[in-house]
Coordinates of C-alpha atoms in Angstrom, one line a residue:
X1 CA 0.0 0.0 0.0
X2 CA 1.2 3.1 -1.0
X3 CA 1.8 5.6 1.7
X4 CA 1.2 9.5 1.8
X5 CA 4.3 11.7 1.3
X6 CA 6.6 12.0 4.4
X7 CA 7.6 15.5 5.0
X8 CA 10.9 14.7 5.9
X9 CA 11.5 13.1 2.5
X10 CA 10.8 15.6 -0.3
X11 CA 13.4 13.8 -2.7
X12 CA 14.4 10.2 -3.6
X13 CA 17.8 9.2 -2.0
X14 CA 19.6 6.5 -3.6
X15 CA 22.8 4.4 -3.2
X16 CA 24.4 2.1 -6.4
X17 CA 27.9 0.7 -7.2
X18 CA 29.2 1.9 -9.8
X19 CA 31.3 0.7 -12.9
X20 CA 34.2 3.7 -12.7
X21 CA 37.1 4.5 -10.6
X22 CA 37.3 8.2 -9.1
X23 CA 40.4 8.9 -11.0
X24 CA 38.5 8.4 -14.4
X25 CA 35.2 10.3 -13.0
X26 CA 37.9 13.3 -11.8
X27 CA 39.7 13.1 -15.0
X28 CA 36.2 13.4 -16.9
X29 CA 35.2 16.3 -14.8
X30 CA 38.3 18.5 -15.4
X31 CA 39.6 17.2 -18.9
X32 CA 35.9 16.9 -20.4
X33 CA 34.8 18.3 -24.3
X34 CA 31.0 18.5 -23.2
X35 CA 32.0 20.9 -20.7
X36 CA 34.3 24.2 -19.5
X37 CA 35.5 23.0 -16.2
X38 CA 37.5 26.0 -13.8
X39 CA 39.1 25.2 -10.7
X40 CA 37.9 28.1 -8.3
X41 CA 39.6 26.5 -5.4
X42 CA 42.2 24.2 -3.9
X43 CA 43.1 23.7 -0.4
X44 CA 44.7 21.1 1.6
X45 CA 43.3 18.0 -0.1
X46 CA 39.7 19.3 -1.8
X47 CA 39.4 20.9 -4.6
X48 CA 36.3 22.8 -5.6
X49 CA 34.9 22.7 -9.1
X50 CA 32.5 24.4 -11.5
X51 CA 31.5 23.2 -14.8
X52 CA 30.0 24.9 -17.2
X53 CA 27.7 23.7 -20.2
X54 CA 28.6 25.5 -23.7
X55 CA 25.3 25.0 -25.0
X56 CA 23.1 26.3 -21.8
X57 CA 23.3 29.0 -19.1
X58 CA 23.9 25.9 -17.1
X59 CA 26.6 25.0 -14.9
X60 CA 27.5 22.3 -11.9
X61 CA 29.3 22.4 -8.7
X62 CA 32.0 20.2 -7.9
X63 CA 34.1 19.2 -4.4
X64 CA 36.5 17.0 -5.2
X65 CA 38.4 14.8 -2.4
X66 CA 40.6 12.0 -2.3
X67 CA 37.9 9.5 -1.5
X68 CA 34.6 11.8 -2.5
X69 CA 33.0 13.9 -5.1
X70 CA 30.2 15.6 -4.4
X71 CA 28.8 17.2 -7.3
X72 CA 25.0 19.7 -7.3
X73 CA 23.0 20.5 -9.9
X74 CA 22.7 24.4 -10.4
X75 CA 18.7 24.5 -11.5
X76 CA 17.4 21.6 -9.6
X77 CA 20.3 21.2 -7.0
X78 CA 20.6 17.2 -7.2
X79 CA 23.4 15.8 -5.3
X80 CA 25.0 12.9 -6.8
X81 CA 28.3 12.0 -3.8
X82 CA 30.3 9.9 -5.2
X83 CA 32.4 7.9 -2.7
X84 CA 35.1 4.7 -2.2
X85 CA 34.1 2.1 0.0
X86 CA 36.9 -0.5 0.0
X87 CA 37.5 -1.5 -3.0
X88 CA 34.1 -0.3 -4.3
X89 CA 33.0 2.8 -5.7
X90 CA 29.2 4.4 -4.9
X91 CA 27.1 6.6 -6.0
X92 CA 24.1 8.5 -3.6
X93 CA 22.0 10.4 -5.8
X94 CA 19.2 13.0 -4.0
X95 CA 17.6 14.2 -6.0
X96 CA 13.8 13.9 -8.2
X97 CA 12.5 10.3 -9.1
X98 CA 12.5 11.9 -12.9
X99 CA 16.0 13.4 -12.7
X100 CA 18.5 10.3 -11.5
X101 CA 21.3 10.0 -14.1
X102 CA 19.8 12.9 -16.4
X103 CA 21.5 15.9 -15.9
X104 CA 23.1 17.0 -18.8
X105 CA 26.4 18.1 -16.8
X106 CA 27.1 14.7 -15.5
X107 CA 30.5 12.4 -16.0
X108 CA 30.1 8.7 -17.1
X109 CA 28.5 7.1 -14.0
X110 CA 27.6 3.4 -15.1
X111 CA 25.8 1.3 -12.4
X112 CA 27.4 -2.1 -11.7
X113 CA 24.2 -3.8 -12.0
X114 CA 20.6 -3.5 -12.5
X115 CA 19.8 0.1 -11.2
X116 CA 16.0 -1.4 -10.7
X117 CA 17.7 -3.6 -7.6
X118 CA 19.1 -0.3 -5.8
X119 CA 17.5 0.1 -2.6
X120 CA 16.1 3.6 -2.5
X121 CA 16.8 4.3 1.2
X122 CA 14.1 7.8 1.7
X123 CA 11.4 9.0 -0.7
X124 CA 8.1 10.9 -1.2
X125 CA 6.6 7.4 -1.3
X126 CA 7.7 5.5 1.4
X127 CA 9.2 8.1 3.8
X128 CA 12.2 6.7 5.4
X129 CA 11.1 2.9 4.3
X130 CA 14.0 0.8 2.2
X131 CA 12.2 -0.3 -0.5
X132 CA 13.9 -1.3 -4.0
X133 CA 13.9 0.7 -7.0
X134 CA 11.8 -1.6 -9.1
X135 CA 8.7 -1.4 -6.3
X136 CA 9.3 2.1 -5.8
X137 CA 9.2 2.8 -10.1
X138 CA 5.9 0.6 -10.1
X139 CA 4.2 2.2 -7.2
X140 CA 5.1 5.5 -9.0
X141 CA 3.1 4.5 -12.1
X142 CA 0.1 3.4 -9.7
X143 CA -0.3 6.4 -7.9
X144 CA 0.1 8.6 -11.4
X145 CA -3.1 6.3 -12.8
X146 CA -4.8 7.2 -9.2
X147 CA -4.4 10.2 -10.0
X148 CA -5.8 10.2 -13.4
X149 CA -8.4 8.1 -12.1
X150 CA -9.6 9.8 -9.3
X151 CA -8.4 13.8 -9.9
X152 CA -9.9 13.6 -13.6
X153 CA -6.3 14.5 -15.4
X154 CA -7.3 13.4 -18.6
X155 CA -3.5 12.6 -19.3
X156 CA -2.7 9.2 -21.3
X157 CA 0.4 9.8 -21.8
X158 CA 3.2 11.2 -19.5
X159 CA 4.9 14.4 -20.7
X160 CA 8.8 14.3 -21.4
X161 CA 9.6 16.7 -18.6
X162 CA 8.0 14.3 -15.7
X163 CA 9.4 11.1 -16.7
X164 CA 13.2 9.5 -16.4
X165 CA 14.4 8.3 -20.0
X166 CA 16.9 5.4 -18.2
X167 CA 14.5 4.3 -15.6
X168 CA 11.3 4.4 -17.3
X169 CA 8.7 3.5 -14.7
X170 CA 6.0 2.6 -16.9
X171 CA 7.8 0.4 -19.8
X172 CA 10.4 -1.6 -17.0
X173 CA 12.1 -4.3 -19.3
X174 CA 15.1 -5.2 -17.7
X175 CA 16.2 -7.6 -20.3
X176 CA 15.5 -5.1 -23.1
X177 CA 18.3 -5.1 -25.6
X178 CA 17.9 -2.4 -28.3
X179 CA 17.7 -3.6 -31.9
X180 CA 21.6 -2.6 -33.7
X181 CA 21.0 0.1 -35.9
X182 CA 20.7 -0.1 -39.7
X183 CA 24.0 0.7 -41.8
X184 CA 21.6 0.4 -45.0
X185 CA 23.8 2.7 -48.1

């Protein structure tokens, strides 16, 4: 049973292992061609980030450490912390349901394995409740059809704005391998 929205949990937090190393994520950060990347600070052991897009009036804060990055979204201010762990490197996003891993100034962060069986540890859902990804993504979809059901939004579809392209609640197929594209001449 879906819940009502805890107070106390306005966004979705999120932990994942990921597939890169921090020297690779830092090296994408400052040595990036999507991005202008300046260095505004460095002392003793963190180094302090901002990235700018060339396309947008967008830009990103970093803080880079030895064993962290921390990086926040300018217009939305998601935090994505990246972090070692061991041998292991992690990735806490807080952020929107609809924003995780869509930010256009972002480095390569690939999740180990299926980003569905993260456990989403606080959330507008379920409060302060662990509950996995996948449940949280279907119970998403059940509550928008409540809605539509109940509040007579006469939406079929989902607009592009409210909805995550890599963790489509509505069309989950895990095994989903996308068709190679033509080379036809």
């Amino acid at each position: 049973m879906i819940k009502s929205p805890d107070p106390q949990a306005k966004n979705m937090r999120i932990q994942f292992e990921i597939k890169e190393n921090l020297s690779e994520i830092v090296n994408e950060i400052l040595n990036s061609d999507k991005w202008a990347a300046v260095v505004k600070e460095k002392i003793s052991g963190r180094k302090l980030v901002v990235i700018r897009d060339f396309n947008y009036d967008s830009e990103a804060s970093i803080e880079i450490y030895a064993r962290e990055i921390t990086i926040k979204t300018a217009w939305s201010s998601y935090t994505y912390r990246i972090f070692a762990m061991g041998d292991s490197v992690w990735c806490e996003y807080n952020g929107a349901y609809r924003g995780l891993l869509e930010q256009k100034l972002l480095p390569g962060i690939t999740p180990k394995e299926s980003l569905l069986d993260s456990e989403v540890l606080d959330s507008s859902l379920y409060g302060h409740e662990k509950r996995k990804l996948r449940e949280y993504a279907e119970d998403n979809v059940k509550l928008k059809k409540f809605r539509r059901e109940n509040f007579n939004e006469n939406r079929s579809g989902v607009a592009p704005f409210d909805h995550p392209k890599k963790v489509y609640d509505e069309f989950i197929k895990e095994d989903y391998v996308a068709p190679p594209v033509s080379s036809d001449k």
